Coordinates of C-alpha atoms in Angstrom, one line a residue:
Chain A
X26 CA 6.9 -26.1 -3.8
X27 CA 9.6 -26.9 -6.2
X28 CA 13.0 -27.8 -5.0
X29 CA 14.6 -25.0 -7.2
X30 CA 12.1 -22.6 -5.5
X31 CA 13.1 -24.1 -2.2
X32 CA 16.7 -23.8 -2.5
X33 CA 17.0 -19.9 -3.7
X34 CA 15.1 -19.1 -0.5
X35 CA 17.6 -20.7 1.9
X36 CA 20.0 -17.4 2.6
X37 CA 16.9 -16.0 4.1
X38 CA 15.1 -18.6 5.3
X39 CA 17.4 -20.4 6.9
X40 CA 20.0 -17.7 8.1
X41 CA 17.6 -14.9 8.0
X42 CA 20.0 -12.9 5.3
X43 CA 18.9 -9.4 4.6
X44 CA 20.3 -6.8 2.3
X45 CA 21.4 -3.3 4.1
X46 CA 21.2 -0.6 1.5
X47 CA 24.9 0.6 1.4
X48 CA 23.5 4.3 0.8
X49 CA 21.2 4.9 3.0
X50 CA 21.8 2.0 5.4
X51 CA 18.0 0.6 5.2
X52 CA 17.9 -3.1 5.8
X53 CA 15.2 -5.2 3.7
X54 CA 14.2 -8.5 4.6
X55 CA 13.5 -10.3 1.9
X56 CA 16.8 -9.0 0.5
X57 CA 16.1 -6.6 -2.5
X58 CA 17.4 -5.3 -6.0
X59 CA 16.5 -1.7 -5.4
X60 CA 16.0 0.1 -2.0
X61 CA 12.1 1.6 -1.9
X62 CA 14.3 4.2 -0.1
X63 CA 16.5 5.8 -1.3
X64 CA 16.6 3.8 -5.2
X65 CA 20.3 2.8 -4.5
X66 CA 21.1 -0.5 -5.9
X67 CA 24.2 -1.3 -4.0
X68 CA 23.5 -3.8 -0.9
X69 CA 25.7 -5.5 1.6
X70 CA 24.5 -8.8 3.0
X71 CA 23.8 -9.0 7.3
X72 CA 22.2 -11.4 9.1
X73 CA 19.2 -10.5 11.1
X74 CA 19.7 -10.4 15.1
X75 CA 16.9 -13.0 16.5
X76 CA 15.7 -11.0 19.1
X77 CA 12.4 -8.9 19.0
X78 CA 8.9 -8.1 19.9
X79 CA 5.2 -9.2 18.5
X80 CA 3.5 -6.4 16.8
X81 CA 0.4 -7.8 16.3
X82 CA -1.0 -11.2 16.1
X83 CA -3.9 -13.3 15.6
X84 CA -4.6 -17.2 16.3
X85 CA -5.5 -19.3 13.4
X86 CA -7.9 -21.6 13.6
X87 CA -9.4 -22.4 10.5
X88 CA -5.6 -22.4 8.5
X89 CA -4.2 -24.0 5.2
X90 CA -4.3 -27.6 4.1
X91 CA -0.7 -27.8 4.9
X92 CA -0.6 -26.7 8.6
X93 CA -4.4 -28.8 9.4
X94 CA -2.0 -29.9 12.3
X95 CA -1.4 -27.2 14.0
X96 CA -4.2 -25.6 14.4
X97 CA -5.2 -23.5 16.7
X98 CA -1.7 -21.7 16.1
X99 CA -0.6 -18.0 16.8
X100 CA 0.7 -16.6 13.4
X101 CA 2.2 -12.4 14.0
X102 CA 4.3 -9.7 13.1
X103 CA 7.5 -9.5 14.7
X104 CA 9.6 -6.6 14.6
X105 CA 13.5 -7.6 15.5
X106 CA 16.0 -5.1 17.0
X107 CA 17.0 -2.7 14.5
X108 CA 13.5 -2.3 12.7
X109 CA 12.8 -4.8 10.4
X110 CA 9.7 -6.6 10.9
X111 CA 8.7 -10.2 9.7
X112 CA 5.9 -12.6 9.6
X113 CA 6.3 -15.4 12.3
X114 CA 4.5 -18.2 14.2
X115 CA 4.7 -17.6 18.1
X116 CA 5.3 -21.0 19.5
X117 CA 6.0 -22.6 22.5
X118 CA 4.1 -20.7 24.5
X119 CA 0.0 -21.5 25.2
X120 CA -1.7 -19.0 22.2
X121 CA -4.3 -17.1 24.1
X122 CA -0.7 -16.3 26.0
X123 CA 0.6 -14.5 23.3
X124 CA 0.1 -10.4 23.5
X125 CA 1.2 -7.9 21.6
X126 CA 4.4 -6.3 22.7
X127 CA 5.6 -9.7 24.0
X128 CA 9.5 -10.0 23.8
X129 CA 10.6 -13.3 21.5
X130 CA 13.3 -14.8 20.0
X131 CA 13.4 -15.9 16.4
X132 CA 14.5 -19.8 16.4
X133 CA 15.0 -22.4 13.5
X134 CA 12.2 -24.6 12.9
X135 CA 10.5 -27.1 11.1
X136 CA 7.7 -25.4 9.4
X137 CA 5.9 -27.5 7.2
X138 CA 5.9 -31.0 5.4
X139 CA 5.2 -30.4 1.4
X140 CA 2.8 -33.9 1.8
X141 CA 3.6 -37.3 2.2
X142 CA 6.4 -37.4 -0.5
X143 CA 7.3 -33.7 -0.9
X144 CA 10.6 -32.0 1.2
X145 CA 10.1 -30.7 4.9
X146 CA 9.9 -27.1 4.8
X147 CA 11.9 -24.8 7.2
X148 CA 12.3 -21.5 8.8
X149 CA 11.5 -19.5 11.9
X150 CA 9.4 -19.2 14.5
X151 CA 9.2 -17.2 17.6
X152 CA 9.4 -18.2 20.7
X153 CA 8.9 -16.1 24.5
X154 CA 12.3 -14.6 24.9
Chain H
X3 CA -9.0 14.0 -21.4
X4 CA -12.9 13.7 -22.4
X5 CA -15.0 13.6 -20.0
X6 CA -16.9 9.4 -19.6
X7 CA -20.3 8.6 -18.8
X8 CA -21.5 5.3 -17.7
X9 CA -24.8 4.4 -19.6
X10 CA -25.3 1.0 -19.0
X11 CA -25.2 -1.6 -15.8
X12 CA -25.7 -5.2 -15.3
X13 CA -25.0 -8.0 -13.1
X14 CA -26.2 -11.7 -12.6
X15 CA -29.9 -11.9 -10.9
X16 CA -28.9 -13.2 -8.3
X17 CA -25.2 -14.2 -6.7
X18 CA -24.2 -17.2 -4.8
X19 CA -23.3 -20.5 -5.5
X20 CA -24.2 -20.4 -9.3
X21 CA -23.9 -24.5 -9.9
X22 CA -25.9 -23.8 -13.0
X23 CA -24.0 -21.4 -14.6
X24 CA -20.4 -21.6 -15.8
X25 CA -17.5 -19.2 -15.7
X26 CA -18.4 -18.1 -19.2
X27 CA -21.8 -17.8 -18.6
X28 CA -22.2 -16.0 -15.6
X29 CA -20.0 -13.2 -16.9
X30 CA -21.7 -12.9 -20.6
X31 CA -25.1 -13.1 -18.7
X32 CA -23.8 -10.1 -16.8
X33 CA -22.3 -8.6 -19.6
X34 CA -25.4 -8.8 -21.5
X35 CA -27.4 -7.1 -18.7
X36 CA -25.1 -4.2 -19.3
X37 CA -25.6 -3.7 -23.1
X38 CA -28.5 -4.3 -22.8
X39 CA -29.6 -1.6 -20.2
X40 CA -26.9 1.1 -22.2
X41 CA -28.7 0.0 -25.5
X42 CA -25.7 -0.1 -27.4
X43 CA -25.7 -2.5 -31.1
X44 CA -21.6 -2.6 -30.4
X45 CA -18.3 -2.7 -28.1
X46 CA -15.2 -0.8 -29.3
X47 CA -13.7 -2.8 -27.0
X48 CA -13.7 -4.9 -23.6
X49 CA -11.8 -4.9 -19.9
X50 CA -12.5 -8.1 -17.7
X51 CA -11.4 -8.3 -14.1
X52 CA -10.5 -11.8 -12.9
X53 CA -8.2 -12.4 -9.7
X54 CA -7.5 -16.1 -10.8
X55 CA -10.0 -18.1 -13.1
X56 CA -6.7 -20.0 -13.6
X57 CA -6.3 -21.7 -10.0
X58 CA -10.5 -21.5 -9.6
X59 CA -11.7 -23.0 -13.1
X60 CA -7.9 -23.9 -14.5
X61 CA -8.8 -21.4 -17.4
X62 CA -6.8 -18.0 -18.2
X63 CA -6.7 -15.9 -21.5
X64 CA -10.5 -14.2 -20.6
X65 CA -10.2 -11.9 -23.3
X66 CA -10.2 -13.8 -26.0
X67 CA -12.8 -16.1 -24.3
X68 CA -15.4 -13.7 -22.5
X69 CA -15.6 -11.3 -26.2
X70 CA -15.9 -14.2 -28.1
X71 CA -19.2 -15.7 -26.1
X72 CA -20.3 -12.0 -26.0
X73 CA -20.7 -12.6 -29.6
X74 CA -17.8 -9.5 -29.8
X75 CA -15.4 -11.7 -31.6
X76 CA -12.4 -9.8 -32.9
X77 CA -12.6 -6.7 -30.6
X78 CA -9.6 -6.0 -28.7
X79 CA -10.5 -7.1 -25.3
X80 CA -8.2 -7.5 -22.0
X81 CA -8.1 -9.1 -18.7
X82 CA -6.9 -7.0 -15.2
X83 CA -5.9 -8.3 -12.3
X84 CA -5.1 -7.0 -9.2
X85 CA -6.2 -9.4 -6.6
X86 CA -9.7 -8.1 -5.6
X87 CA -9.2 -5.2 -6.8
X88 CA -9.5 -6.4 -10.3
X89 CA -12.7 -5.5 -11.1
X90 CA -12.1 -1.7 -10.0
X91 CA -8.6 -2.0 -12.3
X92 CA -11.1 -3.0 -15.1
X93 CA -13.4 0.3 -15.0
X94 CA -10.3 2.4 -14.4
X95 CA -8.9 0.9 -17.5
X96 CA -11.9 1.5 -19.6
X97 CA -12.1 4.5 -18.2
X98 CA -8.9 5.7 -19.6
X99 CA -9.5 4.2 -23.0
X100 CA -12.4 6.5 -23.5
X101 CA -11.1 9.6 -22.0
X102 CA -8.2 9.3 -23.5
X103 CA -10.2 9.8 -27.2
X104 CA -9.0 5.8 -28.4
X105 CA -11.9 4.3 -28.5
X106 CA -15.8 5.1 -27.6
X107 CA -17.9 2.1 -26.1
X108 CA -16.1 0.0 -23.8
X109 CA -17.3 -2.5 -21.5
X110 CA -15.8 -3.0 -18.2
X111 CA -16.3 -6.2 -16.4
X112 CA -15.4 -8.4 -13.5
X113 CA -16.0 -11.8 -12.9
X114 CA -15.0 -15.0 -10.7
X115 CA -16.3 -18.4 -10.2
X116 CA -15.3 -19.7 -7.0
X117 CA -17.4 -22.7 -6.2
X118 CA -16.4 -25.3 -8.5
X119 CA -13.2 -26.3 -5.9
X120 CA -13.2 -27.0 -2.7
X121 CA -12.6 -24.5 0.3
X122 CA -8.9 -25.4 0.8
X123 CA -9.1 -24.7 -3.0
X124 CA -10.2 -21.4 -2.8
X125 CA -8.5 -20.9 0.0
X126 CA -5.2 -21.3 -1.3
X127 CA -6.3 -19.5 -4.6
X128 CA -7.2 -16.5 -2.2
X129 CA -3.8 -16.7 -0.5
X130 CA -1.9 -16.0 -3.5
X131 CA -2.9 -12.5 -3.4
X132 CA -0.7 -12.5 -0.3
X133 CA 3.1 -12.9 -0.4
X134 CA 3.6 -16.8 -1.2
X135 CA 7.3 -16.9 0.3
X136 CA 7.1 -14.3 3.2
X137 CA 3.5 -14.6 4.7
X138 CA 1.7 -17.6 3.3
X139 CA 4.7 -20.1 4.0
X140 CA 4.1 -19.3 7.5
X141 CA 1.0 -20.3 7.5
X142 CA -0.9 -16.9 7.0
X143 CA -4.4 -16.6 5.5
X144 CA -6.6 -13.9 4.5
X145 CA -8.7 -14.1 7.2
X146 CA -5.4 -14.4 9.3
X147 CA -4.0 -11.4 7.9
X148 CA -7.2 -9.0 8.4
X149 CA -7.6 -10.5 12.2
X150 CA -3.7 -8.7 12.9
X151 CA -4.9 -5.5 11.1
X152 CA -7.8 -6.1 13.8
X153 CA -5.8 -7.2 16.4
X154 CA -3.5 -3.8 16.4
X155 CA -6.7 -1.2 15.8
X156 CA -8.2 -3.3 19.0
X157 CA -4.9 -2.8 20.6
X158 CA -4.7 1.0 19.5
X159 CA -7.7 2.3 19.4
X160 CA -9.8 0.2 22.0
X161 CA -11.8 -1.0 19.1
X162 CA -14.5 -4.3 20.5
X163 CA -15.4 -7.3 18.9
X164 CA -18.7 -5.6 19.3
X165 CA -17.8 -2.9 16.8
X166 CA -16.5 -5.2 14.1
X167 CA -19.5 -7.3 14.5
X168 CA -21.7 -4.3 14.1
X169 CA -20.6 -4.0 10.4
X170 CA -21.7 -7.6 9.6
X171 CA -24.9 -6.6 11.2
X172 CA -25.5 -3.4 9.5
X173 CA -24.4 -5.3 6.0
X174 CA -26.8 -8.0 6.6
X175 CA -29.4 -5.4 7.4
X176 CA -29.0 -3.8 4.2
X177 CA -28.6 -7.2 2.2
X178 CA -32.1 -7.7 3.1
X179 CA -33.2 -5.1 0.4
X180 CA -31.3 -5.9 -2.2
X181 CA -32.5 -8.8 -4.5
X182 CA -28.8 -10.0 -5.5
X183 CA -27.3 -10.3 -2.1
X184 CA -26.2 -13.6 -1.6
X185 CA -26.9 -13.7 2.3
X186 CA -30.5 -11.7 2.5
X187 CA -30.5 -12.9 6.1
X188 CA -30.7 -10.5 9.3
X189 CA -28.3 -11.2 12.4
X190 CA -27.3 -10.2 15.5
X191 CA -24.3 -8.7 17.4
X192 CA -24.9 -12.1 19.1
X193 CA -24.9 -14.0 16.4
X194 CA -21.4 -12.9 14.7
X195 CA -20.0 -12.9 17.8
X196 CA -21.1 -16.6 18.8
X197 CA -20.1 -17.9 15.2
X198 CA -17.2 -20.2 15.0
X199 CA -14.1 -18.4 14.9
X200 CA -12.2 -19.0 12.0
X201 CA -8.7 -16.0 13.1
X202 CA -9.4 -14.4 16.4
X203 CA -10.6 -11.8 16.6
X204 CA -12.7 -12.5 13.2
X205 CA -15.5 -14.9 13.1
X206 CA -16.8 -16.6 10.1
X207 CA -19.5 -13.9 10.6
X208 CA -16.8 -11.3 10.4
X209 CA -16.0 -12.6 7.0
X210 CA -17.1 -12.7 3.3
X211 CA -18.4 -15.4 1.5
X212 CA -17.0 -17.2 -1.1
X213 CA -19.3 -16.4 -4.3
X214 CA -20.0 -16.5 -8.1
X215 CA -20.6 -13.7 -9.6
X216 CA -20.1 -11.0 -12.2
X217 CA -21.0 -7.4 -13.3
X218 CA -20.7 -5.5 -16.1
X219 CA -20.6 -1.4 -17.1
X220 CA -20.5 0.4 -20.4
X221 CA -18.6 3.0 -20.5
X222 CA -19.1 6.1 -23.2
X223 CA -18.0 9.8 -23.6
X224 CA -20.1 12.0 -21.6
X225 CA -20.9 14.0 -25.1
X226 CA -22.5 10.8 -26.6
X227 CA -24.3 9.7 -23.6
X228 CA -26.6 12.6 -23.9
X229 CA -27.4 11.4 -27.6
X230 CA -27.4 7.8 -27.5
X231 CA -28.7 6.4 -24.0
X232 CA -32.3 7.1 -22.4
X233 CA -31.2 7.1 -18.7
X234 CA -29.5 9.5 -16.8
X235 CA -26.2 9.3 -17.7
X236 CA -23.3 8.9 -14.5
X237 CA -20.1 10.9 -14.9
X238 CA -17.0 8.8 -13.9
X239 CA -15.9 12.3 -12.2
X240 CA -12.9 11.1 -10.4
X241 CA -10.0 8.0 -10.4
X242 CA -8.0 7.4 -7.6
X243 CA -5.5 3.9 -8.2
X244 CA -2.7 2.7 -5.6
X245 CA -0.3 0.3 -4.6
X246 CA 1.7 -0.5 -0.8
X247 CA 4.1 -3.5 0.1
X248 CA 2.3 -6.7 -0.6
X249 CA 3.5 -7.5 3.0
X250 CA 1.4 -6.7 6.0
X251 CA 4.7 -6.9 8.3
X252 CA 6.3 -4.0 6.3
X253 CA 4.3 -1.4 6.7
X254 CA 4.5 1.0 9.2
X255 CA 1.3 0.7 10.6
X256 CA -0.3 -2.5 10.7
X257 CA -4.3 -0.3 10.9
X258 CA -3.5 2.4 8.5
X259 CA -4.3 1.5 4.6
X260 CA -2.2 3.8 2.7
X261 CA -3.3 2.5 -0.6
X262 CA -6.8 3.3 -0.3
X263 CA -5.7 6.9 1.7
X264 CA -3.7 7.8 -1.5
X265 CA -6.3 6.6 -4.0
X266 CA -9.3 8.3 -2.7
X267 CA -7.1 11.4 -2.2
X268 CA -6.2 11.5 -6.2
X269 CA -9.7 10.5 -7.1
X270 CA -11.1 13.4 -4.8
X271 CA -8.7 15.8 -6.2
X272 CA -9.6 14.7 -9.9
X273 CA -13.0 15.0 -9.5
X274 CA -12.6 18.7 -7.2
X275 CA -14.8 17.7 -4.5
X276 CA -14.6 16.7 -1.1
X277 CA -16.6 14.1 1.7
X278 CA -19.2 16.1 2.4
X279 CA -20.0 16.1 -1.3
X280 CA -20.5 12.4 -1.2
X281 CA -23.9 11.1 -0.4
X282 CA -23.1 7.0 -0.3
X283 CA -20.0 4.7 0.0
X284 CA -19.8 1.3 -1.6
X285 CA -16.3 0.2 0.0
X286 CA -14.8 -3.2 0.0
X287 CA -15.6 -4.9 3.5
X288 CA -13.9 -8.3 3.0
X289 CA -14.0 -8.8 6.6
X290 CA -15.5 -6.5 9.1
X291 CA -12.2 -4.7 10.6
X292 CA -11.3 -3.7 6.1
X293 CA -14.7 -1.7 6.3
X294 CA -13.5 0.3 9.6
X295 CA -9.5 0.5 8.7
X296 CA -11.3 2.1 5.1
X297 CA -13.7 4.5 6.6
X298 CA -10.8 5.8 8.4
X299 CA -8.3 5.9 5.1
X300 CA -10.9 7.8 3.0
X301 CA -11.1 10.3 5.8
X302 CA -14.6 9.7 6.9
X303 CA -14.1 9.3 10.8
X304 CA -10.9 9.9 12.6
X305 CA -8.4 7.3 13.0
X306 CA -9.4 4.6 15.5
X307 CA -13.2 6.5 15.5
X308 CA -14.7 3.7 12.6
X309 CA -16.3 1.1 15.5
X310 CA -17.7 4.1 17.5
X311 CA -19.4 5.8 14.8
X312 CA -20.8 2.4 12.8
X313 CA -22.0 1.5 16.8
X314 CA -23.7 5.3 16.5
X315 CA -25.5 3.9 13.6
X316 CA -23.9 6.9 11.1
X317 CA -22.3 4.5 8.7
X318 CA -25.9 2.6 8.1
X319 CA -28.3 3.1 5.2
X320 CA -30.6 6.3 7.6
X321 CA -26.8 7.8 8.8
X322 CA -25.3 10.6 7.8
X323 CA -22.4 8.5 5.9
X324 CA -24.2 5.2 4.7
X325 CA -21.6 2.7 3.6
X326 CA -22.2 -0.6 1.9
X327 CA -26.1 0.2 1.3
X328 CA -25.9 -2.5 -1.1
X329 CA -25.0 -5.0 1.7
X330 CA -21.1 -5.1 0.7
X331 CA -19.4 -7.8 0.3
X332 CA -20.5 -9.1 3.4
X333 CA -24.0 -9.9 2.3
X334 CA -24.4 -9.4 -1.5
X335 CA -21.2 -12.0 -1.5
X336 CA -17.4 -11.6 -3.1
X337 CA -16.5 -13.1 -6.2
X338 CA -13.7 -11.2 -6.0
X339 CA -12.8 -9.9 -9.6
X340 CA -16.3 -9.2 -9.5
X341 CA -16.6 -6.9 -6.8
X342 CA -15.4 -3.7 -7.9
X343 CA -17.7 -3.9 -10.7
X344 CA -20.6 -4.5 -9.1
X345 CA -19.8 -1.3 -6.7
X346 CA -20.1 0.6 -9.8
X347 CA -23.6 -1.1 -10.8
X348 CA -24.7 -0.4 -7.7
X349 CA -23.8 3.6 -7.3
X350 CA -24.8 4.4 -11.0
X351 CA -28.1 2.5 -9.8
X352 CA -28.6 4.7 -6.6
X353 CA -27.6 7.8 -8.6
X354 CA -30.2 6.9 -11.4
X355 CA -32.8 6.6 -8.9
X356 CA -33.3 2.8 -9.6
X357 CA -32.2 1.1 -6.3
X358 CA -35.4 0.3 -4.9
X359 CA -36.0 -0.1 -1.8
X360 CA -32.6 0.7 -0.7
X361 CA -32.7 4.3 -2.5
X362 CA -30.7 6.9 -0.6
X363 CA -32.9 10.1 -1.2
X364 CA -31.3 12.2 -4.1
X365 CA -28.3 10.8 -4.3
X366 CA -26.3 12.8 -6.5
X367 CA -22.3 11.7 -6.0
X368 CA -21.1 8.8 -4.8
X369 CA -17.6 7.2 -3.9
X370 CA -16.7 3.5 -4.6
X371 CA -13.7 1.9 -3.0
X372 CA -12.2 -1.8 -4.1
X373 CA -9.1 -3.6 -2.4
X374 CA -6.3 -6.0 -3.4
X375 CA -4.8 -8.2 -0.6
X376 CA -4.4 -6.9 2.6
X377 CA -4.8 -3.2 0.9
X378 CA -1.4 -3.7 -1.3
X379 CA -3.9 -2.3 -4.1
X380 CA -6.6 0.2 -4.2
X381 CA -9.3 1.8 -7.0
X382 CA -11.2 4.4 -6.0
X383 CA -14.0 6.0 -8.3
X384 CA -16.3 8.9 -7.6
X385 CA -19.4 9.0 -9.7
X386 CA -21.7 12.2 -10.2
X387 CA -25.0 12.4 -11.6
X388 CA -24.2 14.3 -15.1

C-alpha cells in the first residue's frame, strides 16, 4: 500500500472517525460524501464508541499472503453501540471460543507488516469485553 | 424496446486449467463457437465480461484486443465488469443495444484466465472485488466473507454443515453429465465435509475452483431470428440488474442478498411471469452457502428453508426446482467474467433441447442468476423458448 493511501485512512483507522449525517443523524463508518439515507451532504465528524458485539464470524485458515502468520485467525462483523457495524479480527481470545453475540471491545492494533521493507499497518481488532 | 433472441452459443470444449491456450485464445475459441452455431457472416458489435485480466494476465483494454483476434477489427466493442458478475453485465449490455433498435448482431462474452499466477495471486486478484480498505485490510477473503454469510444462516436458521455440503454434492452429481465441467468427479457429504477447511464453516469442497474459461452468445432481434438462424430461437424475456453496499458488515442482514432479491424481482416483472413458470435455475454457487442464500433471494424456498429442501433432493436435476443442472460453478469451474455467460449457453442449450444427457424434459423458460462480490451486484435473466 502506498504511504499516501496509508495516511488518508488514518482518521478512521486509527481513531475510528465516522461521519453522522447532520439531517438525519445516520452515522457512516467509512465516513461518506452523501448519506445513502437521506442524500444530505452535510456531516459532523464523531468518534466511534469501542464497545460492541460479534455478528457473525468465521475462522480463517487458508488467509492472504500478508497475514500467512496468523493463521488460523477469527475475522467478524462487529456491530458497536449505536449501530454501526465494522469488519474486525477477534483476538485474544482462543478462536473456536469466539460466538456470535459475544460482547468485545474494539482495541488499537498492529494489523499487518506491508513486507520486509514496506510500513507496519494498523487498526483495530476486537477483543472479549 | 424490440423484442431479442439469442441465436447462437458457444463456449471452450472443455474448462480448467487451459495451459495451452492463452487469454486471447480461449475467449475467440469461444467466441467463435458462438458465430459459428448463430451462423452469422458479421458482428455489429461486441460486449466482453472480464473481472480483472489486468491483475490475472497484466493485460486490460479487451475490446480492442478480443474484436481484433475475432477477425472483427473496427467494430465498436466493449469490456464490463462487475466482479463476477461481469459476464451477466455483458449479455445485459448487448441486450439493450439490440432492443434498444442501435444495432442488430451483438455478441456477448465473458472471459478470464486465472491460472497463469499463483494462488495468492488469484487470491488477491479475487479480493479486490471486496472492499480493499474496510474488509480486505483486515484480513478478509472471499471464502472468509461467504463462511460469515454461513455462519449467521447456521446461526439463524439452524442451517448444518450437512446442508451446505449437500450442494457440492448435488453440483458434482450433475458435473458428471456435462462434458465441460471442470470437476466431472462424484463426492460425498463425507467427502466435503472431511476436506481441508480453508474459512469455517466452508471447506475447499464448499468452494469453487479457480478456472479458465470463456463463453460467448449472439444476440439478434427476435424478428430476424425467425429469418436468419436454423435453431429455435430463445427470447431474452426478462432483465433484472442490481447493486447493495460492497461491504458485508453494512448490510442489514448478513443471510439476506438484496441484490439478487431486487434483480430477479425486475427481471420477473419484465418478463410477466412468475416461479412456477420457471422450469430450471442456473445460479451462481461460488461457495455452497451463495447457492442457498440465492434460492432463498429469488423466492424459491422460504428464508432459512434452502438446506432443507436441497437435503429433500427438490433443488437436484429430478426435483421440482433443479438448480445448477449444468454443475454450477462448483463443478463446471469459475472463471469468473466467464460465468454469467456460460449460464446463458447453458439455458438457451436446455431450452433448445440440446443438453444431452442433462436435458430437463421440455424445458420451456428458464432463470439465470450471476453475482459480484459478496452479492454487491446481481444480473438476472429469464429466457423463454420463442
Amino acid at each position: 500500500m502506498p504511504s499516501a493511501n496509508y495516511t488518508r485512512e488514518i482518521p478512521q483507522r486509527y481513531r475510528l472517525e465516522a461521519s453522522r449525517c447532520v439531517k438525519c443523524g445516520q452515522v457512516h463508518y467509512p465516513p461518506r460524501l452523501i448519506c445513502p439515507g437521506c442524500r444530505s451532504r452535510q456531516f459532523e465528524t464523531v468518534a466511534l464508541p469501542s464497545g460492541g458485539k460479534v455478528v457473525t464470524y468465521t475462522i480463517i485458515s487458508v488467509g492472504p499472503s500478508d497475514f500467512a502468520a496468523e493463521v488460523p485467525y477469527a475475522l467478524g462483523i462487529v456491530e458497536l453501540e449505536g449501530g454501526v457495524r465494522l469488519m474486525a479480527q477477534i483476538v485474544d481470545v482462543p478462536p473456536e471460543k469466539v460466538s456470535i453475540g459475544m460482547p468485545v471491545t474494539l482495541e488499537f492494533r498492529k494489523l499487518y507488516e506491508e513486507g520486509k521493507a514496506g510500513i507496519i499497518c494498523y487498526g483495530h481488532k476486537a477483543v472479549p469485553a | 424496446m424490440r423484442d431479442v433472441a439469442i441465436i447462437g452459443v458457444g463456449a471452450n470444449p472443455r474448462w480448467g486449467e487451459l495451459w495451452g491456450q492463452s487469454l486471447r485464445d480461449i475467449f475467440v475459441e469461444a467466441a467463435l463457437a458462438a458465430i459459428d452455431d448463430a451462423g452469422v457472416d458479421h458482428l455489429d458489435g461486441m460486449y466482453v465480461g472480464c473481472m480483472s485480466s489486468g491483475i490475472f494476465t497484466g493485460q486490460e483494454h479487451l475490446a480492442s484486443l478480443m474484436s481484433d483476434y475475432l477477425g472483427q477489427k473496427h467494430i465498436p466493442a466493449t469490456r464490463v465488469e462487475s466482479a463476477c458478475a461481469s459476464g451477466g453485465l455483458a449479455v445485459k449490455s448487448a441486450f439493450l443495444e439490440v432492443a434498444s433498435g442501435y444495432r442488430d448482431i451483438i455478441l456477448a462474452g465473458g472471459v478470464e484466465k486465472m491460472t497463469d499466477v499463483s494462488g495468492g495471486e488469484a487470491t488477491f486478484a479475487l479480493g479486490t472485488a471486496a472492499d480493499g480498505e474496510y474488509e480486505g485490510y483486515h484480513g478478509a477473503t472471499f471464502p472468509g466473507l461467504y463462511a460469515m454469510i454461513a455462519k449467521a444462516h447456521m446461526a439463524r436458521y439452524g442451517t448444518t454443515h450437512e446442508m451446505l455440503a449437500q450442494v457440492a454434492v448435488k453440483n458434482h452429481a450433475n458435473g458428471m453429465l456435462n462434458p465441460m465441467a471442470q470437476y466431472r468427479s462424484e463426492i460425498t457429504v463425507q467427502q466435503v465435509l472431511n476436506s481441508v477447511m480453508i474459512a469455517e464453516p466452508l471447506h475447499i469442497l464448499d468452494c469453487s475452483p479457480i478456472t479458465d474459461g470463456a463463453a460467448a452468445v449472439i444476440l439478434c432481434p427476435l424478428d430476424m431470428a425467425k429469418k436468419i438462424s436454423k435453431k429455435q430461437p430463445v427470447k431474452i424475456a426478462g432483465v433484472g440488474h442490481a447493486t447493495d453496499t460492497i461491504q458485508l458488515a453494512q448490510r442489514p442482514d448478513p443471510t439476506w442478498l438484496e441484490s439478487t432479491a431486487l434483480a430477479a424481482e425486475a427481471a420477473f416483472k419484465m418478463a410477466g411471469v412468475s416461479r412456477k413458470d420457471i422450469d430450471l435455475y442456473e445460479v451462481h454457487d461460488c461457495f455452497t452457502i451463495a447457492e442457498l442464500a440465492v434460492i432463498e433471494a429469488l423466492g424459491l424456498v422460504d428464508k432459512g428453508k434452502s438446506g432443507e429442501a436441497t437435503l429433500k433432493g427438490r433443488t437436484a436435476r429430478t426435483g421440482d426446482i433443479p438448480v445448477n443442472v449444468s454443475g454450477g460453478l462448483k463443478s463446471k469451474g469459475h472463471p469468473v467474467g466467464a460465468t454469467g455467460a456460460v449460464q446463458i449457453v447453458e439455458l438457451t442449450r436446455q431450452l433448445r433441447g440440446e443438453a444431452g444427457e442433462r436435458q430437463i424434459a421440455k424445458a420451456r423458460r428458464a432463470l439465470a442468476q450471476n453475482m459480484g462480490g459478496s452479492g454487491g451486484s446481481a444480473v438476472v435473466h429469464i429466457l423463454e423458448v420463442a
